[in-house]
mmCIF file of C-alpha atoms in Angstrom:
data_model
loop_
_atom_site.group_PDB
_atom_site.id
_atom_site.type_symbol
_atom_site.label_atom_id
_atom_site.label_comp_id
_atom_site.label_asym_id
_atom_site.label_seq_id
_atom_site.Cartn_x
_atom_site.Cartn_y
_atom_site.Cartn_z
ATOM 1 C CA THR A 1 0.000 0.000 0.000
ATOM 2 C CA PRO A 2 1.566 3.302 -1.047
ATOM 3 C CA THR A 3 1.700 5.970 1.612
ATOM 4 C CA VAL A 4 1.326 9.607 0.744
ATOM 5 C CA ALA A 5 1.749 12.572 3.049
ATOM 6 C CA THR A 6 -1.561 13.958 4.257
ATOM 7 C CA THR A 7 -0.716 17.460 3.064
ATOM 8 C CA ASP A 8 -3.779 19.537 2.407
ATOM 9 C CA VAL A 9 -4.258 20.374 -1.244
ATOM 10 C CA THR A 10 -6.998 22.636 -2.543
ATOM 11 C CA LEU A 11 -8.308 21.281 -5.823
ATOM 12 C CA THR A 12 -9.791 23.551 -8.480
ATOM 13 C CA CYS A 13 -10.716 22.889 -12.089
ATOM 14 C CA ASP A 14 -12.198 26.053 -13.554
ATOM 15 C CA ASP A 15 -11.761 29.826 -13.658
ATOM 16 C CA GLY A 16 -12.561 30.386 -9.989
ATOM 17 C CA PHE A 17 -16.363 30.455 -10.073
ATOM 18 C CA TYR A 18 -16.536 27.426 -7.791
ATOM 19 C CA PRO A 19 -14.633 27.249 -4.518
ATOM 20 C CA GLY A 20 -11.630 24.973 -4.200
ATOM 21 C CA ILE A 21 -12.068 21.628 -2.492
ATOM 22 C CA SER A 22 -9.760 20.766 0.389
ATOM 23 C CA THR A 23 -8.532 17.188 0.297
ATOM 24 C CA GLN A 24 -7.794 17.251 4.033
ATOM 25 C CA ASP A 25 -11.314 18.452 4.842
ATOM 26 C CA PHE A 26 -12.771 15.630 2.722
ATOM 27 C CA VAL A 27 -10.545 13.007 4.377
ATOM 28 C CA THR A 28 -11.259 14.337 7.881
ATOM 29 C CA ARG A 29 -15.023 14.760 7.499
ATOM 30 C CA HIS A 30 -15.533 11.272 6.152
ATOM 31 C CA GLY A 31 -12.952 9.361 8.153
ATOM 32 C CA ILE A 32 -11.142 8.206 5.042
ATOM 33 C CA GLN A 33 -7.602 6.940 5.350
ATOM 34 C CA SER A 34 -5.373 9.331 3.504
ATOM 35 C CA THR A 35 -2.855 6.697 2.427
ATOM 36 C CA LEU A 36 -4.133 6.832 -1.145
ATOM 37 C CA LEU A 37 -4.211 10.600 -1.507
ATOM 38 C CA GLU A 38 -3.588 10.471 -5.261
ATOM 39 C CA LEU A 39 -6.652 8.246 -5.693
ATOM 40 C CA ILE A 40 -8.655 10.647 -3.517
ATOM 41 C CA HIS A 41 -7.488 13.591 -5.671
ATOM 42 C CA ASP A 42 -8.586 11.793 -8.828
ATOM 43 C CA HIS A 43 -12.053 11.043 -7.464
ATOM 44 C CA LEU A 44 -12.538 14.563 -6.124
ATOM 45 C CA LEU A 45 -11.488 16.051 -9.482
ATOM 46 C CA GLY A 46 -13.844 13.669 -11.291
ATOM 47 C CA ALA A 47 -16.672 14.670 -8.958
ATOM 48 C CA MET A 48 -15.941 18.343 -9.584
ATOM 49 C CA ALA A 49 -15.977 17.829 -13.354
ATOM 50 C CA CYS A 50 -19.289 15.944 -13.131
ATOM 51 C CA ALA A 51 -20.875 18.659 -10.983
ATOM 52 C CA HIS A 52 -19.592 21.419 -13.283
ATOM 53 C CA VAL A 53 -21.206 19.762 -16.300
ATOM 54 C CA THR A 54 -24.493 19.411 -14.408
ATOM 55 C CA LEU A 55 -24.381 23.067 -13.328
ATOM 56 C CA LEU A 56 -23.096 24.505 -16.625
ATOM 57 C CA ALA A 57 -26.304 26.205 -17.854
ATOM 58 C CA TRP A 58 -27.132 27.497 -14.368
ATOM 59 C CA ARG A 59 -23.574 28.816 -13.912
ATOM 60 C CA THR A 60 -23.746 30.578 -17.283
ATOM 61 C CA GLN A 61 -26.921 32.373 -16.140
ATOM 62 C CA GLN A 62 -25.290 33.448 -12.878
ATOM 63 C CA VAL A 63 -22.185 34.804 -14.607
ATOM 64 C CA ALA A 64 -24.412 36.664 -17.098
ATOM 65 C CA ALA A 65 -26.249 38.164 -14.107
ATOM 66 C CA GLY A 66 -22.932 39.527 -12.849
ATOM 67 C CA TYR A 67 -21.940 37.010 -10.185
ATOM 68 C CA ALA A 68 -18.222 36.215 -10.357
ATOM 69 C CA THR A 69 -18.258 33.282 -7.914
ATOM 70 C CA LEU A 70 -20.718 30.818 -6.430
ATOM 71 C CA ALA A 71 -20.335 32.609 -3.090
ATOM 72 C CA ASP A 72 -21.548 35.830 -4.762
ATOM 73 C CA VAL A 73 -24.859 34.280 -5.903
ATOM 74 C CA PRO A 74 -27.581 35.416 -3.480
ATOM 75 C CA ALA A 75 -28.244 32.806 -0.813
ATOM 76 C CA GLU A 76 -28.680 32.423 2.897
ATOM 77 C CA HIS A 77 -25.523 32.142 4.956
ATOM 78 C CA THR A 78 -24.817 29.701 7.766
ATOM 79 C CA GLY A 79 -21.964 28.989 10.116
ATOM 80 C CA PRO A 80 -20.098 31.040 12.696
ATOM 81 C CA GLN A 81 -20.945 34.731 12.696
ATOM 82 C CA ASP A 82 -17.338 35.698 11.970
ATOM 83 C CA GLN A 83 -17.131 33.257 9.010
ATOM 84 C CA PRO A 84 -20.578 32.887 7.429
ATOM 85 C CA GLU A 85 -20.785 30.574 4.439
ATOM 86 C CA SER A 86 -23.247 30.636 1.552
ATOM 87 C CA VAL A 87 -25.550 27.626 1.611
ATOM 88 C CA ARG A 88 -24.862 27.248 -2.109
ATOM 89 C CA VAL A 89 -21.151 26.830 -1.343
ATOM 90 C CA ARG A 90 -22.027 24.281 1.329
ATOM 91 C CA TRP A 91 -24.299 22.391 -1.105
ATOM 92 C CA TYR A 92 -21.557 22.448 -3.732
ATOM 93 C CA ARG A 93 -19.070 20.921 -1.311
ATOM 94 C CA ASP A 94 -21.686 18.333 -0.244
ATOM 95 C CA ALA A 95 -22.307 17.411 -3.881
ATOM 96 C CA ILE A 96 -18.587 17.015 -4.602
ATOM 97 C CA TYR A 97 -17.968 14.979 -1.461
ATOM 98 C CA ASN A 98 -20.905 12.647 -2.093
ATOM 99 C CA LEU A 99 -20.005 12.104 -5.765
ATOM 100 C CA ALA A 100 -16.422 11.358 -4.735
ATOM 101 C CA LEU A 101 -17.553 9.009 -1.947
ATOM 102 C CA SER A 102 -19.772 7.170 -4.393
ATOM 103 C CA SER A 103 -16.980 6.671 -6.928
ATOM 104 C CA LEU A 104 -14.384 5.844 -4.249
ATOM 105 C CA LEU A 105 -16.715 3.205 -2.865
ATOM 106 C CA LEU A 106 -17.070 1.598 -6.282
ATOM 107 C CA ALA A 107 -13.311 1.807 -6.881
ATOM 108 C CA SER A 108 -12.489 0.277 -3.519
ATOM 109 C CA GLN A 109 -14.771 -2.654 -4.308
ATOM 110 C CA SER A 110 -12.868 -3.400 -7.487
ATOM 111 C CA LEU A 111 -9.425 -2.740 -5.971
ATOM 112 C CA GLN A 112 -9.828 -5.076 -3.067
ATOM 113 C CA GLN A 113 -12.450 -7.656 -2.209
ATOM 114 C CA ARG A 114 -13.120 -7.439 1.501
ATOM 115 C CA ALA A 115 -14.416 -9.995 3.916
ATOM 116 C CA GLU A 116 -18.089 -10.242 2.938
ATOM 117 C CA ALA A 117 -19.966 -9.927 6.200
ATOM 118 C CA GLU A 118 -17.617 -7.465 7.863
ATOM 119 C CA HIS A 119 -18.103 -4.653 5.344
ATOM 120 C CA THR A 120 -21.464 -5.408 3.754
ATOM 121 C CA ALA A 121 -23.124 -2.232 5.041
ATOM 122 C CA GLN A 122 -20.254 -0.013 3.876
ATOM 123 C CA THR A 123 -19.927 -1.488 0.395
ATOM 124 C CA SER A 124 -23.524 -2.234 -0.495
ATOM 125 C CA PRO A 125 -24.967 -0.759 -3.706
ATOM 126 C CA GLU A 126 -27.508 1.052 -1.516
ATOM 127 C CA THR A 127 -24.687 3.018 0.128
ATOM 128 C CA GLU A 128 -23.185 4.041 -3.221
ATOM 129 C CA GLN A 129 -26.649 5.022 -4.451
ATOM 130 C CA ARG A 130 -27.295 7.016 -1.274
ATOM 131 C CA TYR A 131 -24.110 9.077 -1.827
ATOM 132 C CA HIS A 132 -25.052 9.618 -5.459
ATOM 133 C CA HIS A 133 -28.598 10.669 -4.477
ATOM 134 C CA ARG A 134 -27.280 13.123 -1.868
ATOM 135 C CA ALA A 135 -24.972 14.656 -4.459
ATOM 136 C CA HIS A 136 -27.797 15.223 -6.934
ATOM 137 C CA GLU A 137 -30.007 16.692 -4.213
ATOM 138 C CA ALA A 138 -27.252 19.178 -3.376
ATOM 139 C CA LEU A 139 -26.811 20.103 -7.061
ATOM 140 C CA ALA A 140 -30.571 20.624 -7.421
ATOM 141 C CA ARG A 141 -30.603 22.899 -4.358
ATOM 142 C CA ILE A 142 -27.803 25.033 -5.820
ATOM 143 C CA MET A 143 -29.971 25.595 -8.917
ATOM 144 C CA ASP A 144 -33.141 26.229 -6.837
ATOM 145 C CA GLN A 145 -34.744 23.083 -8.226
ATOM 146 C CA SER A 146 -37.025 20.756 -6.331
ATOM 147 C CA THR A 147 -35.291 17.828 -4.663
ATOM 148 C CA CYS A 148 -38.333 15.608 -4.742
ATOM 149 C CA GLY A 149 -40.227 14.338 -7.724
ATOM 150 C CA VAL A 150 -42.551 11.705 -9.009
ATOM 151 C CA HIS A 151 -40.913 8.600 -10.413
ATOM 152 C CA LEU A 152 -42.653 6.051 -12.571
ATOM 153 C CA ILE A 153 -42.559 2.502 -11.329
#
């Protein structure tokens, strides 16, 4: 198993409209071992690219309306009073983290087959789907779209 220093890296992949994503924050929040930091970087960058494609038309409208960054788009703010954060920025980070968790989970299944019973709950398709669903809910919230809908059975 390769070991990589747990240095924090802020990942970006556009002209600055979206905030950077901290690899250390992702690793810390989700209790992920940072020994495969390069793999984590790849999945976070892939998640960012996926989210940016999903948000492309919405982002274009916001830039045309004069907003230079996601944090500039009108939204409620949460967090400590001295460091309030736009809920859209929070939803963006949630979307990226959940997309990355979903793809990391699938990658870890193919990289190493674990003892079946011990990790069933962590590696079940339902868990991967839950992360994916959370990501799309966060993306919908950023665009002021409904997060619930009617699905045909």
